[in-house]
Amino acid sequence: MSDLSWVDVNLELPWVLGHEFTDVEEEVGKEVKNFKKGDRVIVPFSQGGGSCEQCLSGHHTICDNLEMMGFSYWGGFGKYTAIPNADLNMVHLPESVGFEEEASVGCRFMTSFQAVTEQAKVKPGEWAAVYGVGVVGLAAAHIANAARANVIVVDISQEKLDLAKKAGAAVTITVKKRTRGKQYMK
Ligand SMILES: [Zn+2]
Protein backbone atom coordinates (compact mmCIF):
# COMPACT_ATOMS: atom_id res chain seq x y z
CA MET A 1 0.00 0.00 0.00
CA SER A 2 1.21 3.49 -0.80
CA ASP A 3 2.56 5.62 2.01
CA LEU A 4 0.12 8.51 2.25
CA SER A 5 1.17 9.56 5.73
CA TRP A 6 2.22 12.94 4.34
CA VAL A 7 -1.41 13.65 3.41
CA ASP A 8 -4.18 14.17 5.92
CA VAL A 9 -6.06 11.02 4.89
CA ASN A 10 -9.17 9.94 6.73
CA LEU A 11 -11.03 7.35 4.72
CA GLU A 12 -13.85 6.45 7.08
CA LEU A 13 -16.61 4.56 5.29
CA PRO A 14 -18.78 5.46 3.55
CA TRP A 15 -16.29 7.23 1.30
CA VAL A 16 -16.41 8.51 -2.29
CA LEU A 17 -13.22 7.95 -4.29
CA GLY A 18 -12.30 9.53 -7.62
CA HIS A 19 -9.16 11.62 -8.07
CA GLU A 20 -9.36 12.24 -11.84
CA PHE A 21 -12.42 13.90 -13.28
CA THR A 22 -13.81 16.69 -15.40
CA ASP A 23 -17.29 18.14 -15.08
CA VAL A 24 -19.60 21.11 -15.42
CA GLU A 25 -19.90 23.69 -12.67
CA GLU A 26 -23.24 23.33 -10.87
CA GLU A 27 -22.69 26.10 -8.37
CA VAL A 28 -19.85 28.43 -7.31
CA GLY A 29 -19.00 29.89 -3.92
CA LYS A 30 -19.38 33.62 -3.20
CA GLU A 31 -15.63 34.23 -3.27
CA VAL A 32 -15.05 32.47 -6.60
CA LYS A 33 -14.28 35.02 -9.32
CA ASN A 34 -13.04 33.07 -12.35
CA PHE A 35 -15.80 30.47 -12.77
CA LYS A 36 -19.55 30.47 -13.19
CA LYS A 37 -22.35 27.92 -13.35
CA GLY A 38 -22.15 25.89 -16.55
CA ASP A 39 -18.37 26.19 -17.05
CA ARG A 40 -16.59 23.02 -18.11
CA VAL A 41 -13.67 22.43 -15.75
CA ILE A 42 -10.83 20.09 -14.88
CA VAL A 43 -9.26 19.75 -11.45
CA PRO A 44 -5.67 18.69 -10.76
CA PHE A 45 -5.31 15.83 -8.30
CA SER A 46 -3.10 17.81 -5.91
CA GLN A 47 -4.59 21.08 -4.72
CA GLY A 48 -3.15 24.03 -2.85
CA GLY A 49 -4.34 26.29 -0.05
CA GLY A 50 -2.92 29.40 -1.68
CA SER A 51 -0.82 30.91 1.11
CA CYS A 52 2.32 28.80 1.60
CA GLU A 53 5.70 29.43 -0.04
CA GLN A 54 5.02 26.78 -2.71
CA CYS A 55 1.65 28.26 -3.62
CA LEU A 56 2.98 31.81 -3.73
CA SER A 57 5.71 30.73 -6.15
CA GLY A 58 3.14 29.14 -8.48
CA HIS A 59 3.67 25.54 -7.38
CA HIS A 60 0.37 24.93 -5.64
CA THR A 61 0.29 21.26 -6.68
CA ILE A 62 3.10 20.70 -4.15
CA CYS A 63 1.51 22.90 -1.48
CA ASP A 64 2.70 22.50 2.13
CA ASN A 65 -0.97 21.98 3.07
CA LEU A 66 -1.90 19.76 0.17
CA GLU A 67 -5.45 18.53 -0.38
CA MET A 68 -6.21 15.61 -2.68
CA MET A 69 -9.72 14.90 -3.85
CA GLY A 70 -10.83 11.36 -3.19
CA PHE A 71 -8.41 11.27 -0.24
CA SER A 72 -8.62 14.53 1.72
CA TYR A 73 -12.31 14.88 0.84
CA TRP A 74 -14.94 13.03 -1.19
CA GLY A 75 -13.89 12.67 -4.82
CA GLY A 76 -15.19 12.70 -8.36
CA PHE A 77 -17.19 9.47 -8.39
CA GLY A 78 -20.00 11.25 -6.53
CA LYS A 79 -22.79 13.16 -8.23
CA TYR A 80 -21.28 16.38 -6.88
CA THR A 81 -17.99 17.31 -5.29
CA ALA A 82 -16.85 20.62 -3.80
CA ILE A 83 -13.42 21.93 -4.84
CA PRO A 84 -11.62 24.10 -2.25
CA ASN A 85 -9.98 27.33 -3.42
CA ALA A 86 -11.61 26.92 -6.82
CA ASP A 87 -9.98 29.96 -8.44
CA LEU A 88 -6.57 28.46 -7.65
CA ASN A 89 -7.30 24.78 -8.16
CA MET A 90 -9.65 24.57 -11.13
CA VAL A 91 -8.83 25.02 -14.82
CA HIS A 92 -11.21 25.85 -17.66
CA LEU A 93 -11.68 22.96 -20.07
CA PRO A 94 -11.51 24.08 -23.73
CA GLU A 95 -14.57 23.24 -25.85
CA SER A 96 -12.32 21.40 -28.30
CA VAL A 97 -11.31 18.82 -25.67
CA GLY A 98 -13.69 16.06 -24.59
CA PHE A 99 -14.39 15.13 -20.97
CA GLU A 100 -12.95 11.62 -21.33
CA GLU A 101 -9.67 12.75 -22.89
CA GLU A 102 -9.19 15.50 -20.35
CA ALA A 103 -10.02 13.38 -17.29
CA SER A 104 -6.64 11.65 -17.57
CA VAL A 105 -4.70 14.91 -17.50
CA GLY A 106 -5.30 16.02 -13.90
CA CYS A 107 -3.12 13.37 -12.28
CA ARG A 108 -0.68 11.69 -14.65
CA PHE A 109 0.02 14.68 -16.92
CA MET A 110 0.39 16.95 -13.92
CA THR A 111 2.91 14.52 -12.38
CA SER A 112 4.86 14.20 -15.61
CA PHE A 113 4.75 17.92 -16.33
CA GLN A 114 6.43 18.62 -12.99
CA ALA A 115 9.06 15.96 -13.68
CA VAL A 116 9.85 17.11 -17.23
CA THR A 117 9.65 20.89 -16.85
CA GLU A 118 10.59 21.56 -13.21
CA GLN A 119 12.86 18.68 -12.21
CA ALA A 120 14.59 17.69 -15.46
CA LYS A 121 14.15 21.18 -16.98
CA VAL A 122 14.03 19.70 -20.48
CA LYS A 123 14.92 22.23 -23.18
CA PRO A 124 14.28 22.31 -26.96
CA GLY A 125 16.83 20.27 -28.89
CA GLU A 126 17.97 18.23 -25.87
CA TRP A 127 17.70 14.45 -25.71
CA ALA A 128 15.36 13.18 -22.99
CA ALA A 129 15.09 9.52 -21.99
CA VAL A 130 11.92 8.06 -20.44
CA TYR A 131 12.30 4.66 -18.80
CA GLY A 132 8.99 2.83 -18.71
CA VAL A 133 6.02 4.10 -20.69
CA GLY A 134 3.04 3.34 -18.51
CA VAL A 135 0.55 6.18 -18.20
CA VAL A 136 2.96 8.56 -16.42
CA GLY A 137 5.88 7.70 -18.70
CA LEU A 138 3.74 8.09 -21.80
CA ALA A 139 2.63 11.51 -20.58
CA ALA A 140 6.30 12.39 -19.93
CA ALA A 141 7.18 11.43 -23.51
CA HIS A 142 4.27 13.52 -24.78
CA ILE A 143 5.28 16.57 -22.73
CA ALA A 144 9.00 16.29 -23.54
CA ASN A 145 8.08 16.12 -27.22
CA ALA A 146 5.87 19.19 -26.82
CA ALA A 147 8.91 20.89 -25.20
CA ARG A 148 10.66 20.09 -28.53
CA ALA A 149 13.16 17.68 -27.01
CA ASN A 150 14.28 14.53 -28.83
CA VAL A 151 12.60 11.79 -26.81
CA ILE A 152 14.00 8.30 -26.27
CA VAL A 153 11.63 5.81 -24.65
CA VAL A 154 12.63 2.48 -23.12
CA ASP A 155 10.16 -0.28 -22.26
CA ILE A 156 9.63 -4.05 -22.37
CA SER A 157 6.33 -3.69 -24.29
CA GLN A 158 6.37 -3.07 -28.03
CA GLU A 159 2.72 -1.99 -27.83
CA LYS A 160 3.60 0.76 -25.34
CA LEU A 161 6.60 1.81 -27.41
CA ASP A 162 4.33 2.12 -30.45
CA LEU A 163 2.03 4.38 -28.45
CA ALA A 164 5.02 6.48 -27.37
CA LYS A 165 6.04 6.80 -31.02
CA LYS A 166 2.60 8.25 -31.74
CA ALA A 167 3.13 10.65 -28.84
CA GLY A 168 6.26 11.92 -30.58
CA ALA A 169 9.13 9.72 -29.38
CA ALA A 170 12.10 10.00 -31.74
CA VAL A 171 13.68 6.71 -30.68
CA THR A 172 12.21 3.60 -29.03
CA ILE A 173 14.29 0.92 -27.33
CA THR A 174 12.91 -2.50 -26.42
CA VAL A 175 14.42 -4.23 -23.43
CA LYS A 176 13.75 -7.79 -22.36
CA LYS A 177 11.95 -8.55 -19.12
CA ARG A 178 14.11 -8.41 -16.03
CA THR A 179 14.95 -11.86 -14.76
CA ARG A 180 16.32 -12.26 -11.24
CA GLY A 181 18.15 -8.95 -11.21
CA LYS A 182 19.71 -9.32 -14.67
CA GLN A 183 18.59 -7.19 -17.57
CA TYR A 184 19.44 -7.74 -21.22
CA MET A 185 19.31 -5.37 -24.16
CA LYS A 186 18.30 -6.59 -27.60
ZN1 LIG B 1 0.14 26.11 -0.39
PDB file of N, CA, C and O and ligand atoms in Angstrom, residues 48-52 54-55 63-65, ligand 1:
ATOM      1  N   GLY A  48      -3.809  23.165  -3.814  1.00  0.00           N
ATOM      2  CA  GLY A  48      -3.153  24.031  -2.848  1.00  0.00           C
ATOM      3  C   GLY A  48      -4.111  24.886  -2.044  1.00  0.00           C
ATOM      4  O   GLY A  48      -5.249  25.102  -2.428  1.00  0.00           O
ATOM      5  N   GLY A  49      -3.568  25.399  -0.910  1.00  0.00           N
ATOM      6  CA  GLY A  49      -4.341  26.291  -0.053  1.00  0.00           C
ATOM      7  C   GLY A  49      -4.212  27.742  -0.474  1.00  0.00           C
ATOM      8  O   GLY A  49      -5.062  28.568  -0.183  1.00  0.00           O
ATOM      9  N   GLY A  50      -3.082  28.063  -1.128  1.00  0.00           N
ATOM     10  CA  GLY A  50      -2.922  29.399  -1.676  1.00  0.00           C
ATOM     11  C   GLY A  50      -2.032  30.333  -0.887  1.00  0.00           C
ATOM     12  O   GLY A  50      -1.741  31.428  -1.363  1.00  0.00           O
ATOM     13  N   SER A  51      -1.568  29.942   0.305  1.00  0.00           N
ATOM     14  CA  SER A  51      -0.821  30.908   1.108  1.00  0.00           C
ATOM     15  C   SER A  51       0.603  30.491   1.460  1.00  0.00           C
ATOM     16  O   SER A  51       1.375  31.300   1.958  1.00  0.00           O
ATOM     17  N   CYS A  52       0.970  29.233   1.216  1.00  0.00           N
ATOM     18  CA  CYS A  52       2.322  28.796   1.603  1.00  0.00           C
ATOM     19  C   CYS A  52       3.355  29.240   0.548  1.00  0.00           C
ATOM     20  O   CYS A  52       3.006  29.753  -0.506  1.00  0.00           O
ATOM     21  N   GLN A  54       5.174  27.489  -1.431  1.00  0.00           N
ATOM     22  CA  GLN A  54       5.022  26.780  -2.710  1.00  0.00           C
ATOM     23  C   GLN A  54       3.915  27.417  -3.547  1.00  0.00           C
ATOM     24  O   GLN A  54       4.084  27.657  -4.748  1.00  0.00           O
ATOM     25  N   CYS A  55       2.786  27.671  -2.899  1.00  0.00           N
ATOM     26  CA  CYS A  55       1.653  28.263  -3.621  1.00  0.00           C
ATOM     27  C   CYS A  55       2.006  29.642  -4.157  1.00  0.00           C
ATOM     28  O   CYS A  55       1.705  29.974  -5.307  1.00  0.00           O
ATOM     29  N   CYS A  63       1.807  22.052  -2.638  1.00  0.00           N
ATOM     30  CA  CYS A  63       1.510  22.904  -1.478  1.00  0.00           C
ATOM     31  C   CYS A  63       1.922  22.224  -0.165  1.00  0.00           C
ATOM     32  O   CYS A  63       1.833  21.008  -0.024  1.00  0.00           O
ATOM     33  N   ASP A  64       2.353  23.038   0.811  1.00  0.00           N
ATOM     34  CA  ASP A  64       2.696  22.504   2.133  1.00  0.00           C
ATOM     35  C   ASP A  64       1.459  21.962   2.861  1.00  0.00           C
ATOM     36  O   ASP A  64       1.576  21.165   3.786  1.00  0.00           O
ATOM     37  N   ASN A  65       0.285  22.426   2.450  1.00  0.00           N
ATOM     38  CA  ASN A  65      -0.971  21.980   3.072  1.00  0.00           C
ATOM     39  C   ASN A  65      -1.861  21.328   2.011  1.00  0.00           C
ATOM     40  O   ASN A  65      -3.031  21.668   1.856  1.00  0.00           O
TER      41      ASN A  65
HETATM   42 ZN    ZN B   1       0.135  26.109  -0.387  1.00  0.00          ZN
END
